[in-house]
Amino acid sequence: MTSVSIRNLEIRYGQHAVIDKLDLDIRDGEFLVLLGPSGCGKSTLMNAVGGLTDASAGSIHFDGKDVTWADPKDRGIGMVFQSYALYPTMSVRRNMSYGLRIARVDRATIDRKIEWAAEVLQITHLLDRKPAALSGGQRQRVAIGRALVRDADIFLFDEPLSNLDAKLRAELRLEIKKLHKAIGSTMIYVTHDQIEALTLADRIAVMKDGVIQQLDTPLNVYNKPANAFVGGFLGSPAMNKVEGQFSTRDGTLTFETGGFALDMEAYPFEERVETGQKATLGLRPEHIVPADGTSRQLEGTLSLIEPMGSDILAWSDFGGISMAHRLSQEDSYTVGNPFAVNIDTRKASFFDQATGKRL
Amino acid sequence: MSVAELIAPAARRPVTSQQLWGRIGIYAFLGAMTLFFLLPLYVMVVTSLKTMDEIRLGQIFALPRELTFDAWKVAWSSACTGLDCTGLRVGFWNSVEILIPSVVLSILLGALNGYALSFWKVRGGNVLFACLLLGAFMPYQVFIYPLVRFYAQAGIYGSLPGVVLTHVIFGMPVMTLLFRNYYSGLPTELFKAARIDGAGFWMIFFTIILPMSVPITIVAVIMQVTAIWNDFLLGLVFAGRENLPMTVQLNNIVNTTTGERAYNVNMAATILTSLVPLAVYLGSGRWFVRGIASGAVKG
Amino acid sequence: MQTAQLTWHVRRNAVAYLALLPMAAIVVFAYLGTMAWSIRLSFSSSRLLPRNDFVGFAQYTELFGTSRWLTSLENFAFIAVFFLAICFVLGTLLAIFIDQNVRAEGLFRTAFLYPYAMSMVVTGLMWQWILNPDLGIERTMRDMGFSGFVLDWVVNSNTVLYAVVLATVWHGAGLVMALLLAGLRGIDTDLWKATRIDGIPAWRVYAFIILPILRPMIVTSLVLLSISIVKMYDLIVAMTNGGPGNASEVPAKFIMDNLFERANIGLATAASTTMLVTVLLIIAPVLYSQYLGKKGSSA
């Protein structure tokens, strides 16, 4: 087991900085997910950890030891790729034993390790097949097995599930989580899929333009996004964003938009806001709930409903501002009818309009 | 006609006379072109099977009245180049001796270059490769004289190693391009996975990349065998008198005869010289086209 | 990148650098070095042996006062233009006609492309015989009663270039056909459906939609043919040996003769430098856009 510290890391291609002065500490045995849109530098960062991309500046340490310029094979890592990267001319067994054979591990040990890994991943019956004869899910199991037999201290997963269909993806996601529980190695996992990030991670690092936007637990990243980008990137359907400004009405802090005004006394502000200050309100669809008998914070019109199976995604119009919200599938609704909702303002987010930072 | 027949669409669209004439036109054009392309080969073959007496009568398109393979025997074993009457045989074996090491070496080096250029981030690699490609477009005449002087200094001018080296040099741009393009189509993750597994430069090359290179190697063999067998200039300049390839010998036999030209022998000799590339062409089918195409499409 | 980083980079990739040494050596010595020396010699008064003096542009002045060189340039331009134009038109037509769902497609393809597998020497010899008035088509036609029939291209200095173009087209047209056919087969069938629904006549579809899509194939085939025409030496030697007189002299042959027979190295290298510059000017933009322009960042 190994901790990773990245200090002031910079990776440039020509003038373009893919990773810009990045610091990151990964704890021993932690499952860290690097989450971000394509081109945000997450894969480059992982390649740098694996020693597959040269750093332009800065350093990388494993357990306090500088490995910035160490060869990939000397870093004690195992890596699983999106495209599986199985050696097409070798059988599954030879694929998994390749690294051990190069390291001149003795036959008996190799066999024992492969039997063990194959059992863990339930691929024992596939050992003598060629990769071409396997399905996508089986190939990815083999790829994980290849990393497993190496006794890696750190596992690097580079979008390992992105080439699989939804059902397999969910299945393997669970397996990876179990694997982490079982072997306890440090794991770094790159993905653009927020569900994977939220379900797997101990901590998520949300990246954009080569910079970590927020590094926190899945719950905090989801509930308290550090900025507008993180807020918008996580959550499906996306967070509703409404622009407006703060004002004081009857002594209470209020957020006024073009269509409605909301009492914001309950919101846990992290920064001081002033009357007249412009901001963006971020509201997740599940935090807008149909009004019960006691209070009706907002009145609007139901304009569109999309049944999603487990619940219903609805769009309503509040004074000219359209917002998505969730409805229970057990009730029936009619589009065009007036619709009143309550908003859980404690769970809302405010972002500074200029910097995008959470307020 | 029943109602069902009226409603159901005709199984085949009726052919209009315009379409019919169109089809005839297509086949007429293709047929005429086939004649044009096959004509020289046909003339070669029939003439090589005729006696000189029959050839003197003209009628190059007529089939031979009596089949004789004498011309082929003469061409192979006793046709004369000046005073030397040993036939094309010598040239054939010279060509084989030049061909085998040249093909093997140029392909190995091409694969190695392609691998190093596409998987290893070697500084200056692309500049080097660009220079090499530019060289492929230059007429050989620019390089030949200095090369001759270099070879003379090194003591390999007019020798088998000399001509082999020359083929390796001038085959390198296309071979490198071929393998580089093929390798850049392979997923780089494969290379990364092998690096993490602890494999080094040669280990990855021999255990992972080369086993995956079978298709492109077939293409490369087809291209190099054809190109080197058909070469005239480099063999003429660099091989030396003892190692002249078949093409040079053919030209000598045909264009240096005095007295009446033995057309049947000449044409038999010409066909003999073409047999290797023709066999490669006919045997390789679509691979041949793939070779031509992959040599230059996209980078 | 700082020096420390560079040191690390080289140390980690040392084997890759070593593996590229043969290529680097060949580029530096066999391509760039020889080229530089050829250019250097073109400014000297070298005749049989290289000399180290400097005579400015004297060799170039002499070169462009040599009628044989000027003739060879004119011939080259003539051959290149007609060869490329005819090959392109004929090859395109062949590809389009073959693509009309014809029977025995494989046969046609094989017949049109096999010349490309033959050597230039063989091609030259074949056509020399077929166009030879004493033996080939002219003799046969006259024997058949057309006493006024004339087809003496190879022996007539006014028409010998037609014969050369004919032979080269026979050799190269199949290449254009093969590459364009491969391109045609790669075109999305939905495109054809769309044009049929829009009711666009077939010839317009080919001229304004298909050919532009096939641009990369067209460029590739023309580049390949251009390389072969620049290097064309063996075909001329085998077919006409530059004659009658100087009527089919080409630059490549002019250079070779001056290098090895006329012992006029200065003049020959001046001529080869001229070719080098010409080729460079023509090919550099094509090469750039084709191979390096679209490189992008592969990271």
Short mmCIF file of N, CA, C and O in Angstrom, two decimals, chain A residues 73 92 97 121 126 141 171 177 223 259 262 286 289 301 357:
data_model
loop_
_atom_site.label_atom_id
_atom_site.label_comp_id
_atom_site.label_asym_id
_atom_site.label_seq_id
_atom_site.Cartn_x
_atom_site.Cartn_y
_atom_site.Cartn_z
N LYS A 73 7.81 0.32 -14.92
CA LYS A 73 7.84 -1.00 -14.30
C LYS A 73 8.36 -0.95 -12.86
O LYS A 73 8.10 -1.84 -12.08
N VAL A 92 -5.11 -15.64 -22.86
CA VAL A 92 -5.41 -14.92 -21.62
C VAL A 92 -4.33 -15.19 -20.56
O VAL A 92 -3.82 -14.28 -19.91
N SER A 97 0.38 -13.38 -17.51
CA SER A 97 1.69 -13.73 -16.95
C SER A 97 2.84 -12.95 -17.60
O SER A 97 3.98 -13.06 -17.16
N LEU A 121 -11.75 -13.10 -10.37
CA LEU A 121 -12.47 -12.42 -11.44
C LEU A 121 -13.38 -13.37 -12.23
O LEU A 121 -13.98 -12.96 -13.22
N LEU A 126 -11.60 -19.13 -19.08
CA LEU A 126 -11.20 -18.40 -20.29
C LEU A 126 -9.69 -18.39 -20.49
O LEU A 126 -9.19 -17.86 -21.47
N ARG A 141 -12.20 -7.96 -17.62
CA ARG A 141 -11.83 -8.76 -16.45
C ARG A 141 -10.39 -9.25 -16.58
O ARG A 141 -9.61 -9.22 -15.62
N GLU A 171 -22.30 -3.97 -13.50
CA GLU A 171 -21.83 -5.20 -12.92
C GLU A 171 -20.33 -5.10 -12.55
O GLU A 171 -19.92 -5.41 -11.44
N LYS A 177 -15.39 -2.32 -6.95
CA LYS A 177 -15.56 -1.85 -5.58
C LYS A 177 -15.23 -2.97 -4.59
O LYS A 177 -14.53 -2.76 -3.60
N ASN A 223 -23.23 17.67 -3.03
CA ASN A 223 -24.12 18.57 -2.31
C ASN A 223 -23.56 19.97 -2.15
O ASN A 223 -24.31 20.93 -2.06
N GLY A 259 -38.11 36.08 -12.41
CA GLY A 259 -39.42 35.46 -12.32
C GLY A 259 -39.96 35.30 -10.91
O GLY A 259 -41.16 35.33 -10.70
N LEU A 262 -36.89 34.30 -3.60
CA LEU A 262 -36.85 33.23 -2.61
C LEU A 262 -36.21 33.73 -1.33
O LEU A 262 -35.19 34.43 -1.36
N GLU A 286 -34.07 17.39 -7.50
CA GLU A 286 -34.73 16.70 -6.40
C GLU A 286 -34.99 17.61 -5.20
O GLU A 286 -35.65 17.21 -4.24
N VAL A 289 -39.67 20.30 -4.61
CA VAL A 289 -40.68 19.27 -4.36
C VAL A 289 -42.08 19.86 -4.42
O VAL A 289 -42.27 21.05 -4.12
N THR A 301 -46.31 26.73 -13.67
CA THR A 301 -47.12 25.92 -14.56
C THR A 301 -46.32 24.71 -15.00
O THR A 301 -45.16 24.86 -15.40
N LYS A 357 -17.30 30.93 -8.03
CA LYS A 357 -17.05 30.28 -6.73
C LYS A 357 -18.31 30.18 -5.90
O LYS A 357 -19.19 31.02 -5.95
#
